[in-house]
Short mmCIF file of C-alpha atoms in Angstrom, two decimals:
data_model
loop_
_atom_site.label_atom_id
_atom_site.label_comp_id
_atom_site.label_asym_id
_atom_site.label_seq_id
_atom_site.Cartn_x
_atom_site.Cartn_y
_atom_site.Cartn_z
CA MET A 178 -19.30 -6.31 31.02
CA THR A 179 -16.38 -8.12 31.02
CA LEU A 180 -16.29 -11.59 32.95
CA ALA A 181 -14.39 -9.87 35.28
CA GLU A 182 -17.09 -7.30 35.83
CA ILE A 183 -19.77 -9.79 36.11
CA ALA A 184 -18.16 -11.91 38.85
CA GLU A 185 -17.06 -8.66 41.09
CA HIS A 186 -21.18 -7.44 40.47
CA ALA A 187 -22.37 -10.84 41.45
CA HIS A 188 -20.01 -11.44 44.33
CA VAL A 189 -18.57 -14.92 42.75
CA SER A 190 -15.44 -16.27 41.56
CA ILE A 191 -14.96 -15.34 37.76
CA GLY A 192 -14.73 -18.93 36.90
CA THR A 193 -17.92 -19.79 38.76
CA VAL A 194 -19.27 -17.26 35.84
CA ASP A 195 -17.33 -19.00 33.20
CA ARG A 196 -19.03 -22.40 34.32
CA VAL A 197 -22.64 -20.12 33.77
CA LEU A 198 -21.63 -18.94 30.56
CA HIS A 199 -20.62 -22.05 29.10
CA ASN A 200 -23.76 -23.91 31.07
CA ARG A 201 -20.74 -26.24 33.22
CA LYS A 202 -22.01 -28.25 36.25
CA GLY A 203 -20.77 -26.54 39.92
CA VAL A 204 -22.99 -23.74 40.37
CA SER A 205 -26.20 -23.32 42.30
CA GLU A 206 -29.71 -22.63 40.59
CA LYS A 207 -29.83 -19.67 42.72
CA THR A 208 -25.96 -17.94 41.50
CA LYS A 209 -26.71 -18.55 38.41
CA GLN A 210 -29.63 -16.69 38.08
CA LEU A 211 -28.31 -13.86 40.00
CA ILE A 212 -25.20 -13.97 36.70
CA GLN A 213 -27.58 -14.33 34.59
CA SER A 214 -29.94 -11.65 35.46
CA ILE A 215 -26.53 -9.19 35.24
CA ILE A 216 -25.82 -10.58 31.80
CA ASP A 217 -29.25 -9.47 30.62
CA GLU A 218 -29.55 -6.44 32.36
CA TYR A 219 -25.65 -5.33 31.53
CA GLY A 220 -24.76 -7.47 28.76
CA TYR A 221 -21.65 -9.38 28.24
CA GLN A 222 -18.85 -8.60 25.76
CA PRO A 223 -15.63 -11.27 25.97
CA ASN A 224 -12.51 -9.69 25.81
CA PRO A 225 -10.89 -10.59 22.14
CA ILE A 226 -7.69 -10.46 23.14
CA ALA A 227 -7.70 -12.85 25.98
CA SER A 228 -9.55 -14.98 23.64
CA GLN A 229 -7.16 -14.31 20.87
CA LEU A 230 -4.29 -15.93 22.81
CA LYS A 231 -6.05 -18.80 23.87
CA SER A 232 -6.51 -19.82 20.52
CA ASN A 233 -3.66 -22.29 18.38
CA LYS A 234 -5.51 -21.36 14.93
CA PRO A 235 -3.05 -18.60 13.23
CA PHE A 236 -4.98 -15.47 11.62
CA VAL A 237 -3.55 -15.88 8.13
CA ILE A 238 -3.32 -13.05 5.79
CA GLY A 239 -2.55 -13.39 2.35
CA VAL A 240 -0.38 -10.49 1.06
CA LEU A 241 -0.81 -9.83 -3.07
CA LEU A 242 2.63 -8.16 -4.67
CA PRO A 243 4.34 -7.74 -7.84
CA THR A 244 7.74 -9.23 -7.22
CA LEU A 245 9.36 -7.63 -4.27
CA GLU A 246 12.31 -6.49 -6.10
CA SER A 247 10.60 -4.81 -9.00
CA GLY A 248 10.08 -1.18 -8.34
CA CYS A 249 13.67 -1.10 -7.23
CA ASP A 250 12.64 -3.12 -4.56
CA TYR A 251 10.01 -0.52 -3.24
CA TYR A 252 7.60 -3.88 -2.98
CA ARG A 253 10.00 -4.97 -0.84
CA ALA A 254 9.54 -1.98 1.68
CA LEU A 255 5.93 -2.52 2.10
CA PHE A 256 6.94 -5.86 2.66
CA ASP A 257 8.98 -5.48 5.10
CA GLY A 258 6.51 -2.71 6.83
CA MET A 259 3.85 -5.46 7.04
CA ASN A 260 6.39 -8.10 8.98
CA GLN A 261 6.72 -5.04 11.22
CA GLY A 262 3.70 -5.05 12.04
CA ILE A 263 3.82 -8.58 12.43
CA GLU A 264 6.76 -8.64 14.81
CA GLN A 265 4.69 -6.32 17.08
CA LEU A 266 1.65 -8.39 17.07
CA LYS A 267 3.64 -11.24 17.96
CA PRO A 268 1.85 -12.87 20.36
CA PHE A 269 -1.48 -12.98 18.66
CA ASN A 270 -0.12 -15.93 16.16
CA ILE A 271 -0.95 -13.74 12.81
CA LYS A 272 1.06 -15.24 9.80
CA LEU A 273 1.59 -13.59 5.95
CA LYS A 274 1.28 -15.82 3.29
CA LEU A 275 3.01 -14.06 0.32
CA ILE A 276 2.63 -14.45 -3.23
CA SER A 277 4.35 -12.18 -5.66
CA PHE A 278 3.27 -12.03 -9.44
CA ASP A 279 4.84 -9.93 -12.44
CA ARG A 280 2.84 -7.29 -13.95
CA MET A 281 4.54 -7.38 -16.83
CA ILE A 282 3.16 -10.36 -17.90
CA GLY A 283 -0.93 -10.35 -18.51
CA GLY A 284 -2.70 -12.30 -16.23
CA ASP A 285 -0.24 -13.39 -13.99
CA ALA A 286 -2.06 -11.57 -10.69
CA VAL A 287 -4.93 -13.73 -11.20
CA GLU A 288 -2.83 -17.06 -11.60
CA LYS A 289 -1.19 -16.35 -9.00
CA SER A 290 -3.58 -15.57 -6.69
CA ARG A 291 -5.23 -18.95 -7.35
CA GLN A 292 -2.64 -20.58 -4.26
CA PHE A 293 -4.56 -18.60 -1.76
CA PHE A 294 -7.75 -20.81 -2.81
CA ASN A 295 -6.44 -23.82 -3.46
CA SER A 296 -8.08 -26.53 -1.02
CA SER A 297 -4.85 -28.39 -0.62
CA GLU A 298 -3.07 -24.97 0.75
CA GLU A 299 -3.58 -23.17 4.26
CA SER A 300 -6.77 -20.93 3.70
CA ILE A 301 -6.05 -17.19 4.27
CA ASP A 302 -8.52 -15.31 6.27
CA ALA A 303 -7.78 -11.62 4.89
CA LEU A 304 -5.96 -9.96 2.07
CA ILE A 305 -3.28 -7.16 1.34
CA THR A 306 -2.94 -6.02 -2.13
CA THR A 307 -1.56 -2.99 -4.19
CA PRO A 308 -4.22 -2.75 -7.40
CA VAL A 309 -1.61 -2.24 -9.89
CA ALA A 310 -3.52 -4.19 -12.19
CA PRO A 311 -7.26 -3.09 -11.70
CA ASP A 312 -8.94 -5.62 -13.89
CA GLU A 313 -7.57 -8.54 -13.01
CA HIS A 314 -7.88 -7.39 -8.52
CA MET A 315 -11.03 -6.73 -10.06
CA GLU A 316 -11.77 -10.69 -10.74
CA ILE A 317 -9.44 -11.80 -7.53
CA ILE A 318 -11.53 -9.34 -4.84
CA SER A 319 -14.53 -11.77 -6.81
CA MET A 320 -12.80 -14.86 -5.22
CA LEU A 321 -12.28 -13.62 -1.76
CA GLY A 322 -16.26 -14.06 -0.93
CA ASP A 323 -16.73 -12.09 2.60
CA LYS A 324 -13.40 -12.07 3.65
CA PRO A 325 -11.64 -8.38 4.23
CA PHE A 326 -9.48 -7.28 1.95
CA VAL A 327 -6.92 -3.69 2.34
CA PHE A 328 -5.26 -2.14 -0.40
CA ILE A 329 -2.13 -0.55 0.11
CA ASP A 330 -0.06 1.70 -2.29
CA THR A 331 -2.86 2.79 -4.53
CA PRO A 332 -6.94 2.67 -4.62
CA LEU A 333 -9.29 1.46 -6.50
CA GLY A 334 -12.75 2.88 -6.57
CA THR A 335 -15.03 0.07 -7.74
CA THR A 336 -14.20 -2.22 -4.88
CA GLN A 337 -15.54 -2.12 -1.11
CA PRO A 338 -12.31 -2.83 1.04
CA LEU A 339 -11.89 -3.04 4.63
CA LEU A 340 -9.78 -0.03 3.72
CA THR A 341 -7.73 1.38 1.67
CA ILE A 342 -3.85 2.98 2.98
CA ALA A 343 -2.63 5.34 -0.14
CA GLN A 344 -1.25 8.56 -1.05
CA ASN A 345 -3.33 10.92 -2.94
CA PRO A 346 -2.58 10.37 -6.35
CA TYR A 347 -3.58 13.36 -8.06
CA LYS A 348 -2.48 15.78 -5.39
CA GLY A 349 0.77 13.94 -5.77
CA GLY A 350 1.79 14.76 -9.33
CA TYR A 351 -0.25 18.30 -9.07
CA CYS A 352 3.08 18.80 -6.27
CA ALA A 353 5.28 17.12 -9.04
CA GLY A 354 4.33 19.58 -11.15
CA ARG A 355 4.37 22.61 -8.72
CA ILE A 356 7.75 22.15 -7.78
CA MET A 357 8.71 21.13 -12.12
CA ARG A 358 7.81 25.04 -12.44
CA MET A 359 9.51 26.80 -9.55
CA PHE A 360 12.49 24.76 -10.98
CA GLN A 361 11.90 25.83 -14.73
CA GLY A 362 9.06 27.69 -15.09
CA SER A 363 7.13 27.40 -18.43
CA GLY A 364 8.00 25.05 -21.95
CA LYS A 365 7.95 21.45 -22.66
CA PHE A 366 8.11 18.67 -20.35
CA ALA A 367 7.70 14.83 -20.29
CA CYS A 368 5.92 12.23 -18.57
CA ILE A 369 7.67 9.10 -18.71
CA ARG A 370 6.50 5.54 -17.07
CA MET A 371 6.48 1.93 -18.16
CA TYR A 372 3.33 0.42 -17.02
CA PRO A 373 0.23 0.84 -18.72
CA SER A 374 -2.24 0.58 -16.20
CA GLY A 375 -2.54 1.67 -12.99
CA TYR A 376 -4.56 3.99 -11.65
CA ASN A 377 -2.29 5.79 -9.65
CA LEU A 378 0.04 6.25 -12.43
CA ARG A 379 -2.49 7.86 -14.01
CA GLU A 380 -3.67 10.29 -11.71
CA ARG A 381 0.19 10.97 -11.30
CA ILE A 382 0.15 12.24 -14.88
CA ARG A 383 -3.20 13.98 -14.94
CA GLY A 384 -2.45 15.71 -11.26
CA PHE A 385 1.05 16.90 -13.08
CA THR A 386 -0.54 18.20 -16.38
CA ASP A 387 -3.27 19.87 -14.46
CA PHE A 388 -0.66 22.06 -12.43
CA ILE A 389 1.68 22.72 -15.69
CA GLN A 390 -1.11 23.63 -18.11
CA ARG A 391 -2.20 26.36 -15.99
CA ASP A 392 -0.13 27.89 -17.82
CA GLY A 393 -0.54 28.22 -21.49
CA ASN A 394 3.06 28.35 -22.55
CA SER A 395 3.84 25.10 -21.61
CA THR A 396 2.98 21.65 -22.84
CA VAL A 397 3.08 17.72 -21.16
CA LEU A 398 3.62 14.60 -23.50
CA ASP A 399 2.70 11.67 -21.89
CA GLU A 400 5.22 8.70 -22.88
CA LEU A 401 4.84 5.40 -22.38
CA TYR A 402 8.16 2.82 -23.10
CA THR A 403 8.00 -1.06 -23.11
CA ASP A 404 10.85 -2.33 -24.09
CA PHE A 405 12.75 -3.22 -20.77
CA SER A 406 15.90 -4.18 -22.90
CA ASP A 407 18.69 -1.53 -22.35
CA SER A 408 18.97 -0.58 -25.79
CA GLY A 409 15.62 -1.22 -26.01
CA PHE A 410 15.28 1.59 -23.39
CA TYR A 411 18.31 3.71 -24.90
CA SER A 412 16.54 4.04 -28.14
CA PHE A 413 13.50 4.99 -26.59
CA MET A 414 14.82 8.14 -24.80
CA LYS A 415 17.05 8.69 -27.81
CA ASP A 416 14.38 9.06 -30.01
CA LEU A 417 12.32 11.68 -27.39
CA PHE A 418 14.93 14.00 -27.71
CA GLU A 419 15.64 14.09 -31.02
CA LYS A 420 12.04 14.52 -31.80
CA HIS A 421 11.42 17.25 -28.81
CA ASN A 422 15.42 18.66 -28.18
CA ASP A 423 13.59 21.73 -26.24
CA ILE A 424 12.18 19.52 -23.77
CA LYS A 425 12.94 20.72 -19.78
CA GLY A 426 11.90 18.22 -17.31
CA ILE A 427 10.69 14.64 -17.18
CA PHE A 428 8.24 13.68 -14.45
CA VAL A 429 9.07 9.30 -13.48
CA PRO A 430 5.19 9.06 -11.69
CA HIS A 431 7.00 5.55 -10.40
CA ALA A 432 9.96 4.09 -8.89
CA GLU A 433 12.18 3.92 -11.86
CA VAL A 434 12.94 7.57 -12.23
CA ASN A 435 16.80 6.47 -11.74
CA PHE A 436 16.55 4.71 -15.34
CA MET A 437 15.75 8.00 -17.04
CA SER A 438 17.93 10.31 -14.69
CA TYR A 439 21.36 8.15 -15.40
CA PHE A 440 20.66 8.96 -19.73
CA ILE A 441 19.77 12.61 -19.10
CA ALA A 442 23.25 12.60 -17.24
CA ASP A 443 25.06 10.40 -19.82
CA GLN A 444 24.11 12.35 -22.71
CA GLY A 445 25.24 15.53 -20.60
CA LEU A 446 21.61 16.98 -20.47
CA LYS A 447 21.36 17.43 -16.77
CA SER A 448 22.32 21.21 -16.74
CA ARG A 449 19.05 21.89 -18.82
CA VAL A 450 16.10 18.47 -17.88
CA THR A 451 14.90 18.78 -14.43
CA VAL A 452 14.27 15.31 -13.10
CA ILE A 453 11.58 14.64 -10.49
CA GLY A 454 10.15 11.06 -9.90
CA TYR A 455 8.38 9.05 -6.84
CA ASP A 456 9.62 6.62 -3.92
CA LEU A 457 13.31 7.25 -1.73
CA VAL A 458 14.29 3.51 -2.43
CA GLU A 459 18.01 3.73 -2.64
CA GLN A 460 18.52 3.78 -6.33
CA ASN A 461 16.61 7.25 -5.83
CA LYS A 462 18.35 7.89 -3.37
CA ALA A 463 21.75 7.88 -4.40
CA GLY A 464 20.52 10.17 -7.63
CA LEU A 465 19.56 12.83 -5.10
CA LEU A 466 22.49 12.78 -3.63
CA ASP A 467 25.08 12.73 -7.00
CA GLY A 468 22.49 15.63 -8.56
CA THR A 469 21.53 13.28 -11.39
CA ILE A 470 17.53 13.83 -9.45
CA ASP A 471 16.42 16.93 -8.40
CA CYS A 472 13.15 15.76 -6.68
CA ILE A 473 11.67 12.63 -5.59
CA ILE A 474 8.34 12.89 -3.60
CA GLY A 475 7.77 9.86 -0.91
CA GLN A 476 4.93 7.45 0.11
CA ARG A 477 6.26 5.79 3.25
CA PRO A 478 5.94 2.21 2.25
CA GLU A 479 7.40 0.47 5.39
CA GLN A 480 4.47 2.44 7.44
CA GLN A 481 1.54 1.62 4.80
CA GLY A 482 2.81 -1.74 5.21
CA SER A 483 2.32 -1.58 9.06
CA GLU A 484 -0.65 -0.04 9.33
CA ALA A 485 -2.52 -2.30 6.76
CA VAL A 486 -1.67 -5.70 9.45
CA HIS A 487 -2.47 -3.18 12.25
CA LYS A 488 -6.08 -2.21 10.90
CA LEU A 489 -7.23 -5.95 10.24
CA TYR A 490 -5.77 -7.14 13.62
CA GLU A 491 -8.08 -4.26 15.26
CA SER A 492 -11.02 -4.63 12.43
CA VAL A 493 -10.87 -8.86 12.80
CA MET A 494 -9.71 -9.72 15.83
CA LEU A 495 -10.29 -6.76 18.22
CA HIS A 496 -14.14 -6.35 16.51
CA GLN A 497 -13.47 -2.43 16.16
CA GLU A 498 -14.18 0.24 13.35
CA VAL A 499 -11.40 1.66 11.82
CA PRO A 500 -11.71 3.97 8.86
CA SER A 501 -12.16 3.35 5.42
CA ARG A 502 -9.07 5.21 3.82
CA ILE A 503 -5.46 6.50 5.41
CA ASP A 504 -3.76 9.14 3.03
CA MET A 505 -0.42 9.20 3.26
CA PRO A 506 1.41 12.05 3.37
CA ILE A 507 3.17 13.79 0.60
CA ASP A 508 6.88 13.61 1.65
CA ILE A 509 9.15 16.02 -0.40
CA TYR A 510 13.45 14.82 -0.77
CA PHE A 511 15.89 17.24 -2.60
CA LYS A 512 19.44 16.73 -1.83
CA GLU A 513 19.46 18.63 1.23
CA ASN A 514 17.08 16.86 3.16
CA ILE A 515 18.20 13.58 2.25
CA ILE A 516 19.24 12.12 6.27
#
């Protein structure tokens, strides 16, 4: 029973029940016994919303993401979604504490995350992160103790987060393979990525490869490039097409698909090479509209970020059960359905 329900049942004021609950003076022994008997029989459940509104202490959510401009601003979209969630819960004094890291520098995620645990800094009550560097994120999670954490964008099966909000990466890659076959039929295809780690990237490539290789006449190349200078990227792509001039399609399992699509167009290859990638960031939307990209798979980053904030609020502050996983839809975009 709530405080108001106990008061109604005992035919007394809410203030009288509150005094009994907090053992304050001003209530007769008979009334105390009556209220206590009701509590003993029905129980007392404090209103968590009212309790939070009375509290002046903010609930601080740590946010650990790759630099927001990386991924062609994909991570900025995730963080924008979190801020939308904060705005919707504005009365409840929830704050975000953002720390970003360079995913191309080994150990940077762990090093930057130490700011969350520095005694001179504002402590965090929970964490939202995308575990793109699995080994480093395992170490970071071990530093959290019993504080809840939520994964967005990519799962990490070796840990027990409160919640994972992500698309099924294998199914996303499998869909990409199916779409590629619709465009090109059989042949040689290339998966091109710029990040060596990341469970979601590996699973997307596995799904794509599994679908394509259902046809015994098709092959898939798994290509990783690590020189991010303009000349290094150009040389990588040039060498790839010189060695495999029969490539019929490219699948990029992350947002930087526009890098490859502009090379394909610049080299006059677009008429015979299909380009499929991930994430409806502005550069990829432009590529769809100008025809340099054929298809984009989206995963609703703003919704992921907002859901993460809301589910932490429901679990930690309202003491409600939340699902252990929320699967994001596999959104498929072509030029014709861009709004």
